[in-house]
């Protein structure tokens, strides 16, 4: 709340006590008054009482301070809502509040769709100058309040006319433009939002349910879960259950869907949908959020389009009244895509697909070691039906020898010959294992299925390889969701509630997706129709069209997979100019570094260039530790964490002259740096020294690789996803321990330097109570709020049952409030109501084996980076007469664009020169000036019921 906000005073009343009978109503009321500028000054929390004192401070003598006390009292009588059709002037009001910002208050209620009535009381002034306006409004407990611009309608002086009392409206206006922590009513009744999960289960569905339930409650709505998908809607009764805040505790870590899913035949028939409509009206539910695949979302849209006719039929059958039909005339439907296949159009990724990829990669990594041991071949079948996303990404992430996907069948009638030739080449080079991945829906160009069994027989018969077949099956769906899916589902769940609240009958049902790294809303029906087009394109053998219908990166990544194999079109061809590309790791190790080196080495080799590995960073270069790298030198690097080349934080300034000398001595034409912020500053140092050392005039590219994700010019760096998963695993274990110990809070310290990325994203993934980040710092007020919140939450836990809680603190959040101090304060202030311990995760956060996302990103960035180096070197060579410095190879050039950072922006890979990035970089704090992920921090606090921090 802004300190300068002071528009309201309760007229002639010292204080008012409001009683809430449920926790939800209590919190909703506190939030409602906080939105109007009240400040929570004290919370009483004990076994007997839970109450919040709210005060509105006045800065002028003419308006009094106002105090309200909201008490949680289960025995309190629940007030019934007053009909919006009544004139509320005849209803007894609890209090009249005088304000000089009545317009802002009215705007506020309008913007949040909160029902109110406005009346003007005429004055004796013939010009109406002294007319009094009054806004009649019910708080969430159904108490009637009157807001007026005059304390007494018969008083002649209006407060709005005085300059003394004028106070800015900034609070209300500002809040409207940001997330509204709470609200609205629908006409005169509370909105009831239901969620169901349908179709095949997908990891992350629970996170979506949790987010929907909590976001709905925070926004003043009632949340419902429909159990067993559409079957629950058809059956009604106990299958539709009201959800409270704590009902979704522990959902984040759980795989599958707790509320159940089913494939429901009845809902495919109109009679089933009629029954479902009746149950919804009976329960008073007017919004349905469906989390499922394309089938479930098709059903959802059909349900909405039929809704008016279903109501007519129900009235005709006398199953509902006409009043009911009028009241529930409009049904909101919002789709969330929960599907492991990632087969839905209009979204880059679906809930569950990345976790499924984790499971596949874990399995194939395990298979790889036994395959290597016995020199075997494995054919692995993965899920995906008509969509090859899982097979393609798994192929890239595990360095498979061959993949089969439905959208791009192997070309030509002789594909078996080519596959065998390719695998033989790998074997001849010394590979001891062969991995072939086949999507369950894979086909050849005649639409004939390609099966795992067929491939196994082929490898056995033709190549005489000891070949085994593994159908991964349902193991792929199982297990707890990875960090990416938890965060995706959480952000989409919150957005789904927002979409419900902003919906109107004329807006088509939205589907919540993710495009270009942003949560988006698209038209549900359009997305479903587009999804169907892929299968149609495949059935008419339009494979180019099918590939184009996939997300923008899909085509590129398929080509990149091929470019890394020995059957790539350029393998063996000599390029016009063979370039020597040196690769160096700089900074702390990060998972994905090795995968990027592997991809760069193989891609460069396949194109006929010469990759060179520099060992041990810049000190290694100074010492001349440089060697050419062959195709097989990087075998097995994809799944290895750390840095096989060796890495450290030293900069070229260690010995600029020697660095330059060695680059020239080894005849290096371009440099690929893979590392963290140190790699960026290394590039800057060499860029700034170009006028002194011609060798630094070669093209260079930096692939960001650091768990802190603090390199400018990219949304994600390699290693940060693996790290998030490592932190998540550790916090899940800590939370479990804290829950078992009862009433324990863990303060967990995470890495990140001056960037709060890891703290925020892991906080969201583990359901942290609070996160402390360097961008905000820590102070006493904040600690006080956190302690108050913890006292309140622990007092609300059921007798003998208590939930473990986690607070995440970024290592550089504060010099004074260290992890130990924060924990000690929490413990002391908890007065034995709860205990606190610390956990410093340290280097465990680097993870072990890179996550699939880090591997896939590494390959993508490495291939694009090599292309960047080649195009710059070749461009420069071809115009050497005008641009060359004349003191070195033709690739030498001082063009600022020739030293760049390779970044991931949405679904694209971009290159920005290190010089251009300077304006976006906070060099002192070693991070970008803007942090795109700050929105996620609000979500952490929102879902931890921290309306005081949102
Ligand atoms: P997955 O991708 O995991 O298979 P899905 O949502 O596509 O998920 P489906 O079995 O196709 O799975 O659909 C789930 C449920 O949605 C069905 O059992 C049915 O109740 C409902 N549904 C699907 N299609 C329709 C439709 N055209 N009309 C009405 N309901 C449908």
CSV table of C-alpha atoms in Angstrom, one decimal, residues 31 34-35 108 111-112 171-184 193 211-221 245 490-502 521 934-950:
chain,number,residue,atom,x,y,z
A,31,UNK,CA,-7.5,-9.0,1.2
A,34,UNK,CA,-6.2,-4.2,2.0
A,35,UNK,CA,-7.1,-3.4,-1.5
A,108,UNK,CA,-12.0,-0.2,-8.7
A,111,UNK,CA,-12.8,-3.1,-12.9
A,112,UNK,CA,-13.0,-6.1,-10.7
A,171,UNK,CA,-3.0,3.1,-4.8
A,172,UNK,CA,-6.2,1.9,-6.4
A,173,UNK,CA,-5.2,3.0,-9.9
A,174,UNK,CA,-1.9,1.3,-9.7
A,175,UNK,CA,-3.2,-1.9,-8.3
A,176,UNK,CA,-5.7,-2.2,-11.1
A,177,UNK,CA,-2.8,-2.4,-13.6
A,178,UNK,CA,-1.1,-5.1,-11.7
A,179,UNK,CA,-2.3,-8.5,-10.5
A,180,UNK,CA,-5.4,-8.2,-8.3
A,181,UNK,CA,-4.7,-10.3,-5.3
A,182,UNK,CA,-8.3,-11.0,-4.8
A,183,UNK,CA,-11.9,-10.9,-5.9
A,184,UNK,CA,-14.8,-10.6,-7.8
A,193,UNK,CA,-15.0,-22.3,-10.7
A,211,UNK,CA,-2.9,-23.3,-9.0
A,212,UNK,CA,-6.5,-23.1,-10.2
A,213,UNK,CA,-7.9,-23.8,-6.7
A,214,UNK,CA,-5.6,-21.3,-5.0
A,215,UNK,CA,-5.9,-18.6,-7.6
A,216,UNK,CA,-9.7,-18.9,-7.6
A,217,UNK,CA,-9.8,-18.6,-3.8
A,218,UNK,CA,-7.5,-15.7,-3.8
A,219,UNK,CA,-9.7,-14.0,-6.3
A,220,UNK,CA,-12.7,-14.4,-4.1
A,221,UNK,CA,-14.3,-17.3,-5.9
A,245,UNK,CA,-6.8,-23.9,0.3
A,490,UNK,CA,1.2,-23.3,-12.2
A,491,UNK,CA,1.5,-20.2,-14.3
A,492,UNK,CA,-1.1,-21.6,-16.7
A,493,UNK,CA,-3.5,-22.5,-13.9
A,494,UNK,CA,-3.3,-18.9,-12.6
A,495,UNK,CA,-3.9,-17.6,-16.1
A,496,UNK,CA,-6.9,-19.9,-16.6
A,497,UNK,CA,-8.6,-18.3,-13.6
A,498,UNK,CA,-7.8,-14.9,-14.9
A,499,UNK,CA,-9.3,-16.0,-18.3
A,500,UNK,CA,-12.5,-17.2,-16.6
A,501,UNK,CA,-12.9,-13.9,-14.8
A,502,UNK,CA,-12.3,-11.8,-17.9
A,521,UNK,CA,-4.4,-17.4,-24.6
A,934,UNK,CA,10.0,-11.4,-12.0
A,935,UNK,CA,6.4,-12.2,-12.8
A,936,UNK,CA,7.0,-15.7,-11.5
A,937,UNK,CA,7.9,-14.3,-8.1
A,938,UNK,CA,4.4,-12.9,-7.7
A,939,UNK,CA,3.0,-16.3,-8.4
A,940,UNK,CA,5.2,-17.9,-5.7
A,941,UNK,CA,3.7,-15.5,-3.1
A,942,UNK,CA,0.2,-15.7,-4.5
A,943,UNK,CA,0.1,-19.5,-4.2
A,944,UNK,CA,1.6,-19.3,-0.7
A,945,UNK,CA,-1.3,-17.1,0.3
A,946,UNK,CA,1.0,-14.1,0.7
A,947,UNK,CA,-1.5,-11.5,-0.5
A,948,UNK,CA,0.6,-9.1,1.7
A,949,UNK,CA,3.5,-9.6,-0.8
A,950,UNK,CA,1.7,-9.8,-4.1
